[in-house]
């Protein structure tokens, strides 16, 4: 067994002595290689997990094959296996939107459990070998690292490949119970095929190919009234790092009214009738520790579905001036708090919509960020505003009418605001897409903005803020200024939650151009620092930024991180499950050695 896992970022450095080498003191991103010296042997992985010799690694793989069968274990031996680049056929091994070298955040093998027992057995094996394991459901977590692990050489646990059943859709209770591989498309299609759309809707994020479980545990958002996916989940089944299986909330209570044959494994036993109806159960509420965490593997999850509201109308309100952002946010806040704005609406910058409609070259020949005049020209050409507000009203016609009239009146304070309905226009392709998204119909249309630049990849910078004009303008001007310094166009949107807004800044870069990647990396690191200086923190982030952001949540000498690490060490004493995720490191890793350095300067 490996004696120590305390090696760090430079463990993969070509000049290092092997997997337990000391981290490099260089602040520059090293030219990251495919494999630490000494680990190469025919058929061995491109990147060994830290502390492993080839021989021990091979023993692990042989044992994993015994559990899962040959066809469910793939060792990554060749850079050619890192060739997938597109959302529609995503890599299960590396980050397709890599901001450091593509060969750094990579798994050594992909393991595909067939059922919950396989997951439990693999966790036991990983404990035995002290093997780092990175679970994911689909691996389309684009902009945040995709399927890639935080610790290079970890084994990837691809839960979605074989565990992809919709276990229940309950019309009366308006919920579904799903396995990790169920995507938003899958659940929507299920409702359509079973003629259930007139009763139930799902909520979808911008792009529907991700999993319901992965998105909810990462606290992703959608845009109907059920847009906060974590808020709308109800009841989980979780494999702990030890391999033990638990059910949260009411799932912990056996239900004799749901008889079943003797001899079923615990994961096969029907859940309590109220498992998907009441989140909290009895005693401490556990679910939170399995969200954005490395304390468990979610094998089943309940999600509330939205009863068909009986009527629906999407709309677009265009706002002509950049500074209208201020007034708009102060209009939006009370309406959202009162639920006149019933859903999660978005206030999108012109370039986000422009990028959905065409790449940068289709608007300009210049490389530098576009200036105000050019943005105005694009807005004019697309018949949009500098900011564009997409929302919807839900309910029977009289309800919709009254809500729409209140919304219109409020926004009419902004001179030049225009009110557009999707059925009245052929000019607004984004409105047509949003009209589907805001009623829970998944699509891939919004993938287009990443092609703003050639070989487009992206990172998300996603700080939280109060819904006020002052906060919004300050965050926007800070971000815009840094984007300009980095030579990057500002492309962003404010996603309006119940009390706050997620400012989602899409940092698009050319993934084949190291200089451009470094600029994107510099930009996000600088923005994280700037944001913290204003008391703003991010809600979610890419693998490379997790430690930096965890550092900013530093109240009382990082007491929250200490609590998280105390739980980590108690539940996962061997430190095998997703070490380093969201900045939570087990005690057998040296956090400082694993930090990802950014480029020193532009
Ligand atoms: P998507 O479903 O959008 O493709 P992923 O499957 O990539 O998203 O999941 C995003 C992240 O969420 C993963 O990297 C992992 O940290 C976490 N995650 C996803 N599914 C699970 C799961 N079933 N159990 C525990 N963590 C998960």
mmCIF file of N, CA and C in Angstrom, residues 3 11 43 58 88 94 98 111 137 186 310 348 360 375 418 436 445-446 454 466 479 524 527 553:
data_model
loop_
_atom_site.group_PDB
_atom_site.id
_atom_site.type_symbol
_atom_site.label_atom_id
_atom_site.label_comp_id
_atom_site.label_asym_id
_atom_site.label_seq_id
_atom_site.Cartn_x
_atom_site.Cartn_y
_atom_site.Cartn_z
ATOM 1 N N UNK A 3 2.626 4.453 1.174
ATOM 2 C CA UNK A 3 2.849 4.910 2.533
ATOM 3 C C UNK A 3 2.314 6.317 2.742
ATOM 4 N N UNK A 11 3.510 16.552 -8.723
ATOM 5 C CA UNK A 11 3.725 15.108 -8.739
ATOM 6 C C UNK A 11 3.864 14.588 -10.160
ATOM 7 N N UNK A 43 0.969 -0.885 -21.036
ATOM 8 C CA UNK A 43 -0.396 -1.120 -20.541
ATOM 9 C C UNK A 43 -0.703 -0.369 -19.264
ATOM 10 N N UNK A 58 -1.565 -2.117 -10.809
ATOM 11 C CA UNK A 58 -2.058 -3.257 -11.589
ATOM 12 C C UNK A 58 -2.876 -4.208 -10.716
ATOM 13 N N UNK A 88 -21.584 16.663 -26.741
ATOM 14 C CA UNK A 88 -22.500 15.587 -27.138
ATOM 15 C C UNK A 88 -21.870 14.205 -26.936
ATOM 16 N N UNK A 94 -10.895 13.441 -18.823
ATOM 17 C CA UNK A 94 -10.177 14.707 -18.673
ATOM 18 C C UNK A 94 -11.143 15.877 -18.838
ATOM 19 N N UNK A 98 -9.963 22.470 -20.639
ATOM 20 C CA UNK A 98 -8.825 22.577 -19.723
ATOM 21 C C UNK A 98 -8.210 23.963 -19.709
ATOM 22 N N UNK A 111 -14.045 3.363 -14.117
ATOM 23 C CA UNK A 111 -14.757 2.193 -13.597
ATOM 24 C C UNK A 111 -16.255 2.470 -13.682
ATOM 25 N N UNK A 137 -21.686 11.591 -12.451
ATOM 26 C CA UNK A 137 -22.892 10.951 -12.977
ATOM 27 C C UNK A 137 -22.843 10.866 -14.498
ATOM 28 N N UNK A 186 -33.605 12.754 -20.562
ATOM 29 C CA UNK A 186 -34.252 11.450 -20.293
ATOM 30 C C UNK A 186 -35.575 11.647 -19.563
ATOM 31 N N UNK A 310 -51.002 25.053 -15.957
ATOM 32 C CA UNK A 310 -52.288 25.329 -16.605
ATOM 33 C C UNK A 310 -52.252 26.542 -17.514
ATOM 34 N N UNK A 348 -29.554 39.120 -19.144
ATOM 35 C CA UNK A 348 -28.396 38.683 -19.925
ATOM 36 C C UNK A 348 -27.745 39.854 -20.656
ATOM 37 N N UNK A 360 -17.520 35.459 -32.876
ATOM 38 C CA UNK A 360 -16.993 36.834 -32.860
ATOM 39 C C UNK A 360 -16.677 37.324 -34.272
ATOM 40 N N UNK A 375 -20.801 47.235 -29.204
ATOM 41 C CA UNK A 375 -21.881 46.503 -28.524
ATOM 42 C C UNK A 375 -23.238 47.091 -28.888
ATOM 43 N N UNK A 418 -38.406 47.476 -24.183
ATOM 44 C CA UNK A 418 -39.378 46.887 -25.113
ATOM 45 C C UNK A 418 -39.813 45.527 -24.596
ATOM 46 N N UNK A 436 -38.703 27.623 -24.422
ATOM 47 C CA UNK A 436 -38.701 26.193 -24.103
ATOM 48 C C UNK A 436 -38.099 25.934 -22.728
ATOM 49 N N UNK A 445 -29.301 24.312 -27.519
ATOM 50 C CA UNK A 445 -29.054 25.535 -28.301
ATOM 51 C C UNK A 445 -27.960 26.418 -27.702
ATOM 52 N N UNK A 446 -27.940 26.493 -26.371
ATOM 53 C CA UNK A 446 -27.027 27.471 -25.762
ATOM 54 C C UNK A 446 -25.580 26.998 -25.717
ATOM 55 N N UNK A 454 -12.541 30.727 -31.833
ATOM 56 C CA UNK A 454 -12.174 29.429 -32.402
ATOM 57 C C UNK A 454 -11.674 28.487 -31.305
ATOM 58 N N UNK A 466 -26.236 40.396 -3.624
ATOM 59 C CA UNK A 466 -27.590 40.901 -3.344
ATOM 60 C C UNK A 466 -28.214 41.369 -4.650
ATOM 61 N N UNK A 479 -15.854 43.299 -13.011
ATOM 62 C CA UNK A 479 -15.588 42.155 -13.891
ATOM 63 C C UNK A 479 -15.188 42.641 -15.290
ATOM 64 N N UNK A 524 -9.667 34.642 -13.974
ATOM 65 C CA UNK A 524 -10.572 34.103 -12.954
ATOM 66 C C UNK A 524 -9.931 34.192 -11.565
ATOM 67 N N UNK A 527 -10.307 37.729 -10.472
ATOM 68 C CA UNK A 527 -11.701 38.056 -10.139
ATOM 69 C C UNK A 527 -12.105 37.466 -8.788
ATOM 70 N N UNK A 553 -13.535 31.735 2.066
ATOM 71 C CA UNK A 553 -14.609 31.524 3.062
ATOM 72 C C UNK A 553 -13.926 31.340 4.426
#
